[in-house]
PDB file of C-alpha atoms in Angstrom:
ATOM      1  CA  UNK A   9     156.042 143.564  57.808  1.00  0.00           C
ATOM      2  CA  UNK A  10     154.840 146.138  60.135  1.00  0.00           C
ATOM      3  CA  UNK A  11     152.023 145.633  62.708  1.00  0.00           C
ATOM      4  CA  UNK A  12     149.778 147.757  61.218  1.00  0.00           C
ATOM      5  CA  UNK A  13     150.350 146.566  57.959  1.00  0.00           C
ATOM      6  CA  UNK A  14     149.970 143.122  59.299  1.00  0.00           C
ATOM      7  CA  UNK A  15     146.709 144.589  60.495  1.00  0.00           C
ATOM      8  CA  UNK A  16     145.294 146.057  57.428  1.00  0.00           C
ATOM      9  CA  UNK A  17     146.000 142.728  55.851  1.00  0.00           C
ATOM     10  CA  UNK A  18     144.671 140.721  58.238  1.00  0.00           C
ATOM     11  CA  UNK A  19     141.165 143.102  58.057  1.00  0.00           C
ATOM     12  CA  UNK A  20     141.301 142.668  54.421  1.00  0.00           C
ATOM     13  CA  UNK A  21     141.538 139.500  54.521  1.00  0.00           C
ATOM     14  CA  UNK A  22     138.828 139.069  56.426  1.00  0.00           C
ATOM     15  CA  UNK A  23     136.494 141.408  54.200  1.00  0.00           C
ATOM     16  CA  UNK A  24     137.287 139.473  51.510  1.00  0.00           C
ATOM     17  CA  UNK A  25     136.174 135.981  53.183  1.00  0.00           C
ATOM     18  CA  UNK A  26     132.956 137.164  54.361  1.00  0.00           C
ATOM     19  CA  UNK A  27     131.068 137.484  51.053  1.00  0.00           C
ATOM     20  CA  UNK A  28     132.691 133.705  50.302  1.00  0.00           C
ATOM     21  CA  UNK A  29     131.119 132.594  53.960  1.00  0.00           C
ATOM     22  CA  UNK A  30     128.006 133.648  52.682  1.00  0.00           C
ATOM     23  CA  UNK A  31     127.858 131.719  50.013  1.00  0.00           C
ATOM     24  CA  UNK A  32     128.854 128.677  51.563  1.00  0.00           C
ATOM     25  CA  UNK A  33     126.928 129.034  55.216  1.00  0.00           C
ATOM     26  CA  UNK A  34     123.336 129.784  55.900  1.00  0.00           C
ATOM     27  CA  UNK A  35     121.178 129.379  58.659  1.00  0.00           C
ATOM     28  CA  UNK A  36     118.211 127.179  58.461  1.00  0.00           C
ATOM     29  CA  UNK A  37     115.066 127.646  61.208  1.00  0.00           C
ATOM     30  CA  UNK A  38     113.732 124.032  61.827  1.00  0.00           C
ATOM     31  CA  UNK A  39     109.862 123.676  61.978  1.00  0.00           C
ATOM     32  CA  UNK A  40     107.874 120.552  62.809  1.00  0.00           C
ATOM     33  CA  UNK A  41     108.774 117.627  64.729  1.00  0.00           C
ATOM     34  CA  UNK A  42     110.119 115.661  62.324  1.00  0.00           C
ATOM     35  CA  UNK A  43     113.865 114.985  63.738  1.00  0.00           C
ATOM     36  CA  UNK A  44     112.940 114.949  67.982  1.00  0.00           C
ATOM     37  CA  UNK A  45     114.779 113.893  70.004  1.00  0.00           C
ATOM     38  CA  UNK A  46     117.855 115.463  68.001  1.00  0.00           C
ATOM     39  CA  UNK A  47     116.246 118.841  66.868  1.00  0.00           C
ATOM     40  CA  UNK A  48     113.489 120.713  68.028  1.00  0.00           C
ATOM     41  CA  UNK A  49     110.836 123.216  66.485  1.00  0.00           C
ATOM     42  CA  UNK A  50     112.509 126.595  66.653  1.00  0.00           C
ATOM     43  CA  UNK A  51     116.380 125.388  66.840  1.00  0.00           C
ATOM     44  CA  UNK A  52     118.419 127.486  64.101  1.00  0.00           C
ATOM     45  CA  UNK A  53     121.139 125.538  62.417  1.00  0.00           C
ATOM     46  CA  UNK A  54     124.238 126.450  60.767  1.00  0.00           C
ATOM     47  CA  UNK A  55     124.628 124.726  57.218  1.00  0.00           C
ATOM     48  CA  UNK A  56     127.010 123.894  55.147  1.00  0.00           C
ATOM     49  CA  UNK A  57     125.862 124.176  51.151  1.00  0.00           C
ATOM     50  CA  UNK A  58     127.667 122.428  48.462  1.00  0.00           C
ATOM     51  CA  UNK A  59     129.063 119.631  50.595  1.00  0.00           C
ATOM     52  CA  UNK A  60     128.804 115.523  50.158  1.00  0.00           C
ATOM     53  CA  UNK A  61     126.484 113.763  52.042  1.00  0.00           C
ATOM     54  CA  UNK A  62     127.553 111.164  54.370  1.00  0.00           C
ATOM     55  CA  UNK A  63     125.600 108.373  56.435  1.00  0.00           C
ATOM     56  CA  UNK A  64     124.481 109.499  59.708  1.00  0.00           C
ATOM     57  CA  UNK A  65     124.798 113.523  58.742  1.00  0.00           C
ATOM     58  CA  UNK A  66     121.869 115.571  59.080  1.00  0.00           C
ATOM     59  CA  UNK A  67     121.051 117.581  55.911  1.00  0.00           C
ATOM     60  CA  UNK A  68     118.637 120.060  54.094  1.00  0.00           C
ATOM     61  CA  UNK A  69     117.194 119.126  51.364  1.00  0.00           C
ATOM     62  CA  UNK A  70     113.860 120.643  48.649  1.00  0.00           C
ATOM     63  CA  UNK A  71     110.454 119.578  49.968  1.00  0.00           C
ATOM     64  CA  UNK A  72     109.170 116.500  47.853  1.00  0.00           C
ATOM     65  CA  UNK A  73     106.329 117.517  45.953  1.00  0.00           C
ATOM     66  CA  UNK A  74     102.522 115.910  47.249  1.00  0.00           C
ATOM     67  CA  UNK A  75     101.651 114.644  44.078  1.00  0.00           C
ATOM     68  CA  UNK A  76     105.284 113.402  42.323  1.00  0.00           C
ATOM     69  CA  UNK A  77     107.476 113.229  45.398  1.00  0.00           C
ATOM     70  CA  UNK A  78     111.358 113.984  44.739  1.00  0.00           C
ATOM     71  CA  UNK A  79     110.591 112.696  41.306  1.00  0.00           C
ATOM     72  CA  UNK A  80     109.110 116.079  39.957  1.00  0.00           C
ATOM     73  CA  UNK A  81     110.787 118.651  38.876  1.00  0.00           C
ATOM     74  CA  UNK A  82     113.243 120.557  41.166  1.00  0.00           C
ATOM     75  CA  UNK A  83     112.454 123.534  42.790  1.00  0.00           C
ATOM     76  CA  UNK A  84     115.505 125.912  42.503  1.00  0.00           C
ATOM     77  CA  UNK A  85     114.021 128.952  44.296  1.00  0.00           C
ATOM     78  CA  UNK A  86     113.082 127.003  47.670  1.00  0.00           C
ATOM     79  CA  UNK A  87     109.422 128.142  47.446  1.00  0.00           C
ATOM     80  CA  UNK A  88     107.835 124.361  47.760  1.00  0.00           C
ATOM     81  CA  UNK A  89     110.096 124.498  51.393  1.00  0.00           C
ATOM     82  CA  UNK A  90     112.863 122.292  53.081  1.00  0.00           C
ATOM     83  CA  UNK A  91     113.075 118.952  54.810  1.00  0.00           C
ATOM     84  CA  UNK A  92     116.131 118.786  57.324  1.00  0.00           C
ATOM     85  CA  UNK A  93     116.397 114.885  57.579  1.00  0.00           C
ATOM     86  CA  UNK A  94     119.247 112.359  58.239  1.00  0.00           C
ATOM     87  CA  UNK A  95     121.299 110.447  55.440  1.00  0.00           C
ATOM     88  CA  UNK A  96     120.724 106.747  55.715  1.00  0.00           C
ATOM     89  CA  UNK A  97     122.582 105.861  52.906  1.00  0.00           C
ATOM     90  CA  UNK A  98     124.195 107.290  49.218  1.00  0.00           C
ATOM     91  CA  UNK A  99     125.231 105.892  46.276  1.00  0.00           C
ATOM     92  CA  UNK A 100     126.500 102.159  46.531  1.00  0.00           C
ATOM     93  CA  UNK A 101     125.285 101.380  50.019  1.00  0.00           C
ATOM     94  CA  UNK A 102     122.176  98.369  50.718  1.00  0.00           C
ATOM     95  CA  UNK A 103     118.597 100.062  49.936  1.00  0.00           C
ATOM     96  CA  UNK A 104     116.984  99.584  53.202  1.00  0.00           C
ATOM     97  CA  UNK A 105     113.801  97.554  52.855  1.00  0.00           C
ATOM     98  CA  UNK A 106     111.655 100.294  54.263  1.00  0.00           C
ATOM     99  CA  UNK A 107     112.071 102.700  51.619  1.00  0.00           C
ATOM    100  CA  UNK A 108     109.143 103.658  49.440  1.00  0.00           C
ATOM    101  CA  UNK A 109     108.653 102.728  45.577  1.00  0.00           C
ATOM    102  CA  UNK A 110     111.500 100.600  43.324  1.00  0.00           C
ATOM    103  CA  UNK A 111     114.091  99.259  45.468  1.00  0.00           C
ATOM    104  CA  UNK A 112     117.374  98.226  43.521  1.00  0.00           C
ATOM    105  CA  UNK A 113     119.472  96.528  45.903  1.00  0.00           C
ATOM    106  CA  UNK A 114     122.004  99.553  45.783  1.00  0.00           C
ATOM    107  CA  UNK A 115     121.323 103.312  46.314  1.00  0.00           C
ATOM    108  CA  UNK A 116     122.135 104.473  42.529  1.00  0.00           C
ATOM    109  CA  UNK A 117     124.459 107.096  41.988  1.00  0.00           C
ATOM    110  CA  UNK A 118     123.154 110.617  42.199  1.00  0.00           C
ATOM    111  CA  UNK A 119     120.520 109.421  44.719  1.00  0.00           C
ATOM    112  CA  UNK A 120     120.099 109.643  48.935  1.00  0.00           C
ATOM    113  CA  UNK A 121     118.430 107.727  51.464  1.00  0.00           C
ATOM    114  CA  UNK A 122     116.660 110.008  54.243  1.00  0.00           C
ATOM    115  CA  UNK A 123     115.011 109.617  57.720  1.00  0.00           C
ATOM    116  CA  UNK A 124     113.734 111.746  60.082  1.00  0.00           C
ATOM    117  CA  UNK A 125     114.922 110.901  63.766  1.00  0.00           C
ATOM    118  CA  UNK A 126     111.227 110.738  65.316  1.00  0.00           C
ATOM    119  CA  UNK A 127     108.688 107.353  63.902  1.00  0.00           C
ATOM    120  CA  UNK A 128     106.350 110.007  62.068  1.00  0.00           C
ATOM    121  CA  UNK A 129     108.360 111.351  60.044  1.00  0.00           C
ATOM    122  CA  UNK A 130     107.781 111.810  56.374  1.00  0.00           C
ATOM    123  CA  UNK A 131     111.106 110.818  54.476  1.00  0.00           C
ATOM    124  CA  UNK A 132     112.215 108.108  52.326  1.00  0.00           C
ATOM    125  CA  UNK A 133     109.482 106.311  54.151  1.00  0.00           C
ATOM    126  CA  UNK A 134     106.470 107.599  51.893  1.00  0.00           C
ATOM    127  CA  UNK A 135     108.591 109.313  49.071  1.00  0.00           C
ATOM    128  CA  UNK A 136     111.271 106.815  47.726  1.00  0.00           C
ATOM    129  CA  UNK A 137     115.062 107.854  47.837  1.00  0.00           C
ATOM    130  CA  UNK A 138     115.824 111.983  47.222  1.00  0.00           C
ATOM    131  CA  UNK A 139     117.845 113.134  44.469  1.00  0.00           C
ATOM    132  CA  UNK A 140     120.681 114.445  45.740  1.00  0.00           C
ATOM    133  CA  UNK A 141     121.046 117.687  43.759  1.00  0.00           C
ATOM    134  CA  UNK A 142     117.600 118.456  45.777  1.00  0.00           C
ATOM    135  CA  UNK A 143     120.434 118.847  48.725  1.00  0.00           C
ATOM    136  CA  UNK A 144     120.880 122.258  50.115  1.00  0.00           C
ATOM    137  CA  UNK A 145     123.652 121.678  52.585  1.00  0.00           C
ATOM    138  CA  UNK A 146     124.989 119.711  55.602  1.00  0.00           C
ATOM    139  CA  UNK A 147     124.162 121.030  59.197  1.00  0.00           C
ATOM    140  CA  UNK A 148     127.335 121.201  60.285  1.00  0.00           C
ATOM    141  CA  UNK A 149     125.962 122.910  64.114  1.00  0.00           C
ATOM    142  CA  UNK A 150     122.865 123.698  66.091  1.00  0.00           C
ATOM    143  CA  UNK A 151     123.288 127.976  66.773  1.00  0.00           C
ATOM    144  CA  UNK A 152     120.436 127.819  69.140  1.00  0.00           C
ATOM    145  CA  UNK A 153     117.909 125.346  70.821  1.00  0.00           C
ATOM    146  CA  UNK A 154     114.493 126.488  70.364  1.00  0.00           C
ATOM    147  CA  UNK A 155     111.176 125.921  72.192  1.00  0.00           C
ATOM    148  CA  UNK A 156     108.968 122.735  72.834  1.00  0.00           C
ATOM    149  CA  UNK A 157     108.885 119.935  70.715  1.00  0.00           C
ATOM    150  CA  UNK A 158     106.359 119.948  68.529  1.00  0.00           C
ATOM    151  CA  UNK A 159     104.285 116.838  66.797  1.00  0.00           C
ATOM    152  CA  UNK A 160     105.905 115.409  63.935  1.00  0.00           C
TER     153      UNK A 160
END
């Protein structure tokens, strides 16, 4: 193969994977305090949608609700907001006795177990364990640090 042809293949190529990046990466603005020391108000993350949650990631997931928590309904379109929080523990690990409301002694399948990094944060703490379809994506890198910290 030519160079050029090598060239328009390798620019093809590359058109073609964009439209598939976009659907798989997003950037996500974090707001509040809720995950100081490790993020601050204003850094822009790069995440990582339809991907498993581990312990110890950092991950996006749907805003509970005020009144039902994560056990409303879901909230496809985004418009209730996001939480970026860490994963304590999925499916089959120890339910850690902090968490809010029932507490088998396993996470059940289908189900997460989320902290933020600073004390204040709201997370499994005050809403019980999140579904984990109400997962956006995995921050998979910080893009850019942002201002001050803010209060959680």
């Amino acid at each position: 193969m030519s160079a050029a042809a090598l060239g328009w293949a390798a620019a093809a190529l590359l058109i073609g994977a964009v439209p598939t990046a976009r659907l798989l990466l997003s950037t996500v603005t974090v707001r509040g305090g809720s995950m100081t020391p490790t993020l601050r108000h204003g850094d822009v993350l790069l995440v990582l949608r339809r991907r498993r949650a581990r312990p110890g990631r950092i991950v996006v997931v749907q805003r509970p609700d005020r009144h039902t928590g994560w056990s409303g309904p879901a909230d496809p379109s985004g418009a209730a907001g996001w939480y970026v929080k860490r994963v304590v523990a999925v499916a089959g690990d120890p339910v850690p006795s902090w968490v809010a409301g029932d507490r088998p002694g396993r996470v059940p399948p289908g189900m997460l177990v989320l902290r933020g990094d600073h004390p204040r944060s709201e997370d499994s703490k005050q809403w019980g364990m999140c579904p984990a379809d109400r997962m956006y994506g995995v921050v998979l890198l910080r893009l850019r640090t942002g201002g001050e910290p803010a209060a959680a």
